[in-house]
CSV table of C-alpha atoms in Angstrom, one decimal:
chain,number,residue,atom,x,y,z
A,1,UNK,CA,16.7,7.9,10.4
A,2,UNK,CA,19.7,6.4,8.4
A,3,UNK,CA,20.5,7.6,5.0
A,4,UNK,CA,19.5,4.3,3.3
A,5,UNK,CA,16.1,4.3,4.8
A,6,UNK,CA,15.5,8.0,4.0
A,7,UNK,CA,16.7,8.2,0.4
A,8,UNK,CA,15.5,6.0,-2.5
A,9,UNK,CA,16.5,5.7,-6.1
A,10,UNK,CA,14.2,4.6,-8.8
A,11,UNK,CA,15.1,4.0,-12.5
A,12,UNK,CA,11.9,4.0,-14.5
A,13,UNK,CA,13.8,4.0,-17.8
A,14,UNK,CA,17.0,5.1,-19.3
A,15,UNK,CA,17.0,8.6,-20.6
A,16,UNK,CA,18.2,9.8,-24.1
A,17,UNK,CA,22.0,9.5,-23.5
A,18,UNK,CA,21.6,5.8,-22.9
A,19,UNK,CA,19.0,5.3,-25.6
A,20,UNK,CA,21.5,6.7,-28.1
A,21,UNK,CA,24.4,4.8,-26.7
A,22,UNK,CA,26.0,8.1,-26.0
A,23,UNK,CA,29.6,7.9,-24.9
A,24,UNK,CA,30.8,11.4,-25.8
A,25,UNK,CA,30.3,13.1,-29.1
A,26,UNK,CA,27.3,14.0,-31.3
A,27,UNK,CA,24.2,11.9,-31.9
A,28,UNK,CA,23.6,10.8,-35.5
A,29,UNK,CA,21.6,8.5,-37.6
A,30,UNK,CA,19.6,6.0,-35.5
A,31,UNK,CA,20.8,7.6,-32.3
A,32,UNK,CA,19.3,11.0,-33.2
A,33,UNK,CA,16.1,9.2,-34.3
A,34,UNK,CA,16.0,7.5,-30.9
A,35,UNK,CA,16.3,10.8,-29.1
A,36,UNK,CA,13.3,12.3,-30.9
A,37,UNK,CA,11.2,9.2,-30.6
A,38,UNK,CA,11.6,9.2,-26.9
A,39,UNK,CA,10.4,12.8,-26.7
A,40,UNK,CA,6.8,12.1,-25.6
A,41,UNK,CA,7.9,9.7,-22.9
A,42,UNK,CA,10.4,12.3,-21.7
A,43,UNK,CA,7.9,15.0,-21.7
A,44,UNK,CA,5.7,13.1,-19.3
A,45,UNK,CA,8.5,11.8,-17.1
A,46,UNK,CA,11.0,14.6,-17.2
A,47,UNK,CA,9.5,18.0,-16.1
A,48,UNK,CA,10.9,20.9,-18.1
A,49,UNK,CA,10.9,23.5,-15.4
A,50,UNK,CA,14.0,24.4,-13.4
A,51,UNK,CA,13.8,26.5,-10.2
A,52,UNK,CA,10.0,26.3,-10.6
A,53,UNK,CA,8.0,29.2,-11.7
A,54,UNK,CA,8.9,31.3,-8.6
A,55,UNK,CA,12.6,30.9,-9.1
A,56,UNK,CA,12.5,32.1,-12.7
A,57,UNK,CA,10.4,35.2,-11.7
A,58,UNK,CA,12.9,36.1,-8.9
A,59,UNK,CA,15.8,35.9,-11.4
A,60,UNK,CA,14.1,37.9,-14.0
A,61,UNK,CA,13.1,40.7,-11.6
A,62,UNK,CA,16.4,40.7,-9.8
A,63,UNK,CA,18.3,41.2,-13.1
A,64,UNK,CA,16.5,44.5,-13.7
A,65,UNK,CA,18.4,46.1,-10.8
A,66,UNK,CA,21.7,45.7,-12.6
A,67,UNK,CA,20.9,46.6,-16.2
A,68,UNK,CA,23.0,49.3,-17.9
A,69,UNK,CA,21.4,52.2,-19.7
A,70,UNK,CA,22.0,50.5,-23.0
A,71,UNK,CA,20.5,47.2,-21.7
A,72,UNK,CA,17.4,49.0,-20.4
A,73,UNK,CA,17.0,50.7,-23.7
A,74,UNK,CA,17.2,47.3,-25.4
A,75,UNK,CA,14.6,45.8,-23.1
A,76,UNK,CA,12.3,48.8,-23.5
A,77,UNK,CA,12.5,48.4,-27.3
A,78,UNK,CA,11.4,44.8,-27.0
A,79,UNK,CA,8.7,45.2,-24.2
A,80,UNK,CA,7.9,48.9,-23.8
A,81,UNK,CA,8.0,51.0,-20.6
A,82,UNK,CA,6.3,48.4,-18.4
A,83,UNK,CA,9.0,45.8,-19.0
A,84,UNK,CA,9.4,44.9,-15.3
A,85,UNK,CA,5.9,43.5,-15.1
A,86,UNK,CA,6.0,41.8,-18.4
A,87,UNK,CA,9.3,40.2,-17.5
A,88,UNK,CA,7.7,38.5,-14.6
A,89,UNK,CA,4.9,37.2,-16.9
A,90,UNK,CA,7.4,35.9,-19.5
A,91,UNK,CA,9.9,34.4,-17.1
A,92,UNK,CA,8.5,30.9,-17.8
A,93,UNK,CA,7.9,31.4,-21.6
A,94,UNK,CA,10.6,28.9,-22.6
A,95,UNK,CA,8.9,26.3,-20.4
A,96,UNK,CA,5.6,26.9,-22.0
A,97,UNK,CA,7.2,26.5,-25.5
A,98,UNK,CA,8.7,23.2,-24.4
A,99,UNK,CA,5.4,21.9,-23.2
A,100,UNK,CA,3.6,22.5,-26.5
A,101,UNK,CA,2.8,19.3,-28.4
A,102,UNK,CA,5.6,18.3,-30.7
A,103,UNK,CA,8.3,20.2,-28.7
A,104,UNK,CA,9.4,17.4,-26.4
A,105,UNK,CA,12.8,17.5,-28.1
A,106,UNK,CA,13.4,20.9,-26.4
A,107,UNK,CA,13.6,19.4,-23.0
A,108,UNK,CA,17.4,19.1,-23.2
A,109,UNK,CA,17.8,22.8,-23.4
A,110,UNK,CA,16.7,23.1,-19.7
A,111,UNK,CA,19.6,21.1,-18.2
A,112,UNK,CA,23.2,20.0,-18.4
A,113,UNK,CA,23.8,16.7,-16.7
A,114,UNK,CA,27.2,15.3,-15.6
A,115,UNK,CA,28.7,11.9,-14.6
A,116,UNK,CA,30.5,10.9,-11.5
A,117,UNK,CA,34.2,11.8,-11.9
A,118,UNK,CA,33.7,14.6,-14.4
A,119,UNK,CA,36.1,17.5,-13.9
A,120,UNK,CA,34.4,20.2,-15.9
A,121,UNK,CA,32.0,21.0,-18.8
A,122,UNK,CA,33.0,19.5,-22.1
A,123,UNK,CA,30.7,20.4,-25.0
A,124,UNK,CA,31.2,17.1,-26.9
A,125,UNK,CA,30.4,15.1,-23.8
A,126,UNK,CA,27.8,17.2,-21.9
A,127,UNK,CA,26.0,18.9,-24.8
A,128,UNK,CA,25.3,16.3,-27.5
A,129,UNK,CA,23.9,17.8,-30.7
A,130,UNK,CA,24.2,21.2,-29.2
A,131,UNK,CA,21.3,20.6,-26.8
A,132,UNK,CA,21.9,21.6,-23.2
A,133,UNK,CA,21.4,24.7,-21.1
A,134,UNK,CA,24.8,26.2,-22.0
A,135,UNK,CA,24.0,26.0,-25.7
A,136,UNK,CA,20.5,27.4,-25.0
A,137,UNK,CA,22.0,30.5,-23.4
A,138,UNK,CA,24.6,31.1,-26.1
A,139,UNK,CA,22.1,30.6,-28.9
A,140,UNK,CA,19.6,33.0,-27.4
A,141,UNK,CA,22.4,35.6,-26.9
A,142,UNK,CA,23.5,35.3,-30.5
A,143,UNK,CA,20.0,36.0,-31.8
A,144,UNK,CA,19.4,38.8,-29.4
A,145,UNK,CA,22.7,40.4,-30.5
A,146,UNK,CA,21.7,40.2,-34.2
A,147,UNK,CA,20.2,43.6,-35.1
A,148,UNK,CA,19.1,42.3,-38.5
A,149,UNK,CA,16.8,39.8,-36.8
A,150,UNK,CA,13.1,40.7,-36.5
A,151,UNK,CA,11.8,42.3,-33.3
A,152,UNK,CA,9.6,39.2,-32.7
A,153,UNK,CA,12.6,36.9,-33.1
A,154,UNK,CA,14.7,39.0,-30.8
A,155,UNK,CA,11.9,39.1,-28.2
A,156,UNK,CA,11.7,35.3,-28.2
A,157,UNK,CA,15.5,35.1,-27.8
A,158,UNK,CA,15.3,37.5,-24.9
A,159,UNK,CA,12.6,35.4,-23.2
A,160,UNK,CA,14.6,32.3,-23.8
A,161,UNK,CA,17.8,33.9,-22.3
A,162,UNK,CA,16.0,35.0,-19.2
A,163,UNK,CA,14.6,31.4,-18.6
A,164,UNK,CA,17.7,29.4,-19.5
A,165,UNK,CA,20.1,31.6,-17.5
A,166,UNK,CA,18.0,30.6,-14.4
A,167,UNK,CA,18.1,26.9,-15.5
A,168,UNK,CA,21.9,27.1,-15.7
A,169,UNK,CA,22.0,27.9,-12.0
A,170,UNK,CA,19.6,25.2,-10.8
A,171,UNK,CA,21.6,22.6,-8.9
A,172,UNK,CA,19.5,19.6,-9.9
A,173,UNK,CA,19.4,20.6,-13.5
A,174,UNK,CA,23.1,20.5,-13.4
A,175,UNK,CA,23.0,17.3,-11.5
A,176,UNK,CA,23.9,13.7,-12.4
A,177,UNK,CA,22.6,11.9,-15.4
A,178,UNK,CA,22.3,8.6,-13.6
A,179,UNK,CA,19.2,9.9,-11.8
A,180,UNK,CA,18.2,12.5,-14.4
A,181,UNK,CA,19.0,15.4,-12.2
A,182,UNK,CA,17.4,14.1,-9.0
A,183,UNK,CA,14.2,13.1,-10.6
A,184,UNK,CA,14.8,9.4,-9.6
A,185,UNK,CA,16.2,10.1,-6.1
A,186,UNK,CA,13.5,10.2,-3.5
A,187,UNK,CA,13.7,11.5,0.0
A,188,UNK,CA,11.3,10.7,2.8
A,189,UNK,CA,9.8,13.8,4.5
A,190,UNK,CA,9.0,14.3,8.1
A,191,UNK,CA,5.4,13.6,7.0
A,192,UNK,CA,6.6,10.2,5.7
A,193,UNK,CA,5.7,11.3,2.2
A,194,UNK,CA,8.3,10.7,-0.6
A,195,UNK,CA,9.6,13.6,-2.7
A,196,UNK,CA,12.1,13.6,-5.4
A,197,UNK,CA,15.2,15.7,-5.0
A,198,UNK,CA,14.1,17.5,-8.1
A,199,UNK,CA,10.8,18.4,-6.6
A,200,UNK,CA,12.4,19.7,-3.5
A,201,UNK,CA,14.6,22.1,-5.4
A,202,UNK,CA,11.8,23.2,-7.8
A,203,UNK,CA,9.0,23.7,-5.3
A,204,UNK,CA,9.4,22.6,-1.7
A,205,UNK,CA,12.4,24.9,-0.8
A,206,UNK,CA,10.6,27.9,-2.4
A,207,UNK,CA,7.7,27.3,0.0
A,208,UNK,CA,10.1,28.3,2.8
A,209,UNK,CA,11.2,31.6,1.3
A,210,UNK,CA,9.7,34.4,3.4
A,211,UNK,CA,8.1,36.4,0.6
A,212,UNK,CA,6.6,36.2,-3.0
A,213,UNK,CA,9.0,36.5,-6.0
A,214,UNK,CA,8.8,40.2,-6.5
A,215,UNK,CA,9.5,41.0,-2.9
A,216,UNK,CA,12.3,38.4,-2.7
A,217,UNK,CA,14.0,40.0,-5.7
A,218,UNK,CA,13.9,43.4,-3.9
A,219,UNK,CA,15.4,41.8,-0.7
A,220,UNK,CA,18.2,40.0,-2.7
A,221,UNK,CA,19.1,43.3,-4.5
A,222,UNK,CA,19.6,44.9,-1.1
A,223,UNK,CA,21.7,42.0,0.2
A,224,UNK,CA,24.1,41.6,-2.8
A,225,UNK,CA,27.3,43.5,-2.2
A,226,UNK,CA,29.5,45.2,-4.9
A,227,UNK,CA,32.2,42.7,-4.1
A,228,UNK,CA,29.8,39.8,-4.8
A,229,UNK,CA,28.7,41.3,-8.0
A,230,UNK,CA,32.2,41.7,-9.3
A,231,UNK,CA,33.0,38.1,-8.3
A,232,UNK,CA,29.9,36.6,-9.9
A,233,UNK,CA,30.3,38.5,-13.1
A,234,UNK,CA,33.5,36.6,-13.9
A,235,UNK,CA,33.4,33.5,-16.1
A,236,UNK,CA,30.9,32.4,-18.7
A,237,UNK,CA,28.0,30.0,-19.1
A,238,UNK,CA,30.2,26.9,-19.3
A,239,UNK,CA,32.1,27.7,-16.1
A,240,UNK,CA,28.8,28.7,-14.4
A,241,UNK,CA,27.1,25.4,-15.1
A,242,UNK,CA,30.0,23.5,-13.7
A,243,UNK,CA,30.0,25.7,-10.6
A,244,UNK,CA,26.3,24.9,-10.3
A,245,UNK,CA,27.1,21.2,-10.7
A,246,UNK,CA,29.5,21.5,-7.7
A,247,UNK,CA,26.6,22.7,-5.6
A,248,UNK,CA,24.6,19.6,-6.6
A,249,UNK,CA,27.5,17.3,-6.1
A,250,UNK,CA,28.8,18.7,-2.8
A,251,UNK,CA,25.5,19.8,-1.2
A,252,UNK,CA,22.1,18.9,-2.8
A,253,UNK,CA,22.9,15.2,-3.2
A,254,UNK,CA,25.0,14.3,-0.1
A,255,UNK,CA,22.7,16.4,2.1
A,256,UNK,CA,19.9,14.0,1.5
A,257,UNK,CA,21.9,11.3,3.4
A,258,UNK,CA,23.4,13.6,5.9
A,259,UNK,CA,20.1,15.2,6.9
A,260,UNK,CA,18.3,11.8,6.9
A,261,UNK,CA,15.7,12.9,4.3
A,262,UNK,CA,13.6,16.0,3.6
A,263,UNK,CA,13.3,17.8,6.9
A,264,UNK,CA,14.3,20.9,8.8
A,265,UNK,CA,18.0,19.9,8.7
A,266,UNK,CA,17.9,19.7,4.9
A,267,UNK,CA,16.0,23.0,4.6
A,268,UNK,CA,18.4,24.8,7.0
A,269,UNK,CA,21.5,23.9,4.9
A,270,UNK,CA,19.9,24.1,1.4
A,271,UNK,CA,18.0,27.4,1.6
A,272,UNK,CA,21.1,29.6,1.8
A,273,UNK,CA,22.6,27.7,-1.3
A,274,UNK,CA,19.3,28.2,-3.2
A,275,UNK,CA,19.2,31.9,-2.4
A,276,UNK,CA,22.9,32.3,-3.5
A,277,UNK,CA,22.1,30.5,-6.8
A,278,UNK,CA,19.2,32.8,-7.5
A,279,UNK,CA,21.3,35.9,-6.8
A,280,UNK,CA,24.1,34.7,-9.1
A,281,UNK,CA,21.6,34.0,-11.9
A,282,UNK,CA,20.1,37.4,-11.6
A,283,UNK,CA,23.5,39.2,-11.6
A,284,UNK,CA,24.8,37.1,-14.4
A,285,UNK,CA,21.7,37.6,-16.6
A,286,UNK,CA,22.1,41.3,-16.2
A,287,UNK,CA,25.8,41.0,-17.0
A,288,UNK,CA,25.3,39.2,-20.2
A,289,UNK,CA,22.4,41.5,-21.3
A,290,UNK,CA,24.7,44.5,-20.6
A,291,UNK,CA,27.4,43.0,-22.7
A,292,UNK,CA,25.0,42.2,-25.6
A,293,UNK,CA,23.6,45.7,-25.5
A,294,UNK,CA,27.1,47.3,-25.5
A,295,UNK,CA,29.1,45.0,-27.9
A,296,UNK,CA,26.7,42.6,-29.7
A,297,UNK,CA,27.7,39.0,-29.9
A,298,UNK,CA,29.7,38.0,-26.7
A,299,UNK,CA,30.5,34.4,-27.5
A,300,UNK,CA,30.1,32.0,-30.4
A,301,UNK,CA,27.3,29.4,-30.0
A,302,UNK,CA,28.4,25.8,-29.2
A,303,UNK,CA,28.8,23.5,-32.2
A,304,UNK,CA,25.8,21.4,-33.0
A,305,UNK,CA,23.0,21.1,-35.4
A,306,UNK,CA,20.1,22.2,-33.2
A,307,UNK,CA,19.0,25.8,-32.8
A,308,UNK,CA,17.2,26.9,-29.6
A,309,UNK,CA,15.1,29.3,-31.8
A,310,UNK,CA,13.6,26.5,-33.8
A,311,UNK,CA,10.0,25.9,-32.8
A,312,UNK,CA,9.6,22.7,-34.7
A,313,UNK,CA,11.4,19.4,-34.2
A,314,UNK,CA,14.7,19.3,-36.1
C-alpha cells in the first residue's frame, strides 16, 4: 500500500497559534483573548494526555529506582511511606486537572510543537506566554524547591512534574504544529480502520508492550545500563524536548509512509523508540528530583505570564 493511500491529513480548524496570528513572541491583547476563547473547542478536539495513562505510570514508577536518599525523603514527606503506590495513582493528576471545566487553557502545558525547518527550542517561538511542556516542568520544579510553599502546593507541584516530564518525552507531543502533534494525521490500519498518529503513540503502541505498567517499569530498570543513565542525565528540559522532536521528525512521522500505515512494520520500528523515550523520562525525572532535593532551584522558569500552578484561567 503506498504512502499516500495509507496516510491522511485532516485540518478541522486552526489551533491557537494561528488563531492568535502567532509568528514568534508572546500573545497579548486580542490574541490572548482568542487563545482562551478557543479553550472549550480545544478541550474537545485536542486530548490532553501524552503517552496515555500507562506511559505516565511507567515513568513515575521507573523514576523511583533512581531517587537519591534526599529525594526519597522529599517524596516520603509529601506522600508517606507508601509513595510508590500513590505515585502510580497520581501519575495522571495533571491531566485530570486540565480536564476540569474552565481549565481548557492548561492544554498547552502538555506539549511543545515545532515547525518544519526549526533547529532547536526557542522559548519566544515555541512557548508563547510561557505555556508549553518545558515551562510546565520548570515551573513545577521551582515550586517544589520552595521550602516556604505549603505542603499541599508542593505536592501539587510534584504531581505536575511527574506528569509533564513524561509529556516532554512523548514524540507526538513534541511533534509538528501543522497537524497538532499527529492529531490530524491518520494512518490506515491492517483492519482498514483509521487511527491518528497521536492515538497510535498514546494507546495503540502500549497495547503491544508485554506487561502492565508496574512490571514494565521493573523490566526497564533492569535493562538500563549505568552508561545510559549517565548519558541521559546530561542536558535540561529544553534540549530534551528538542531531542524528542527529533524522534517525531525522523521516525514517528516518516515511518507512517515507509511502513504504509499502522501495521506490524510500524510497530516493529516504533516500539523500541517508545521504550527508549519512557526510559529516558524515568531517569531524567529522578535526576531532576535528586537535584531539587539536594540543591533547591535548578533552573529559572521561562519568561511568561502564566503559572502552571494556577488552577483558574489567567
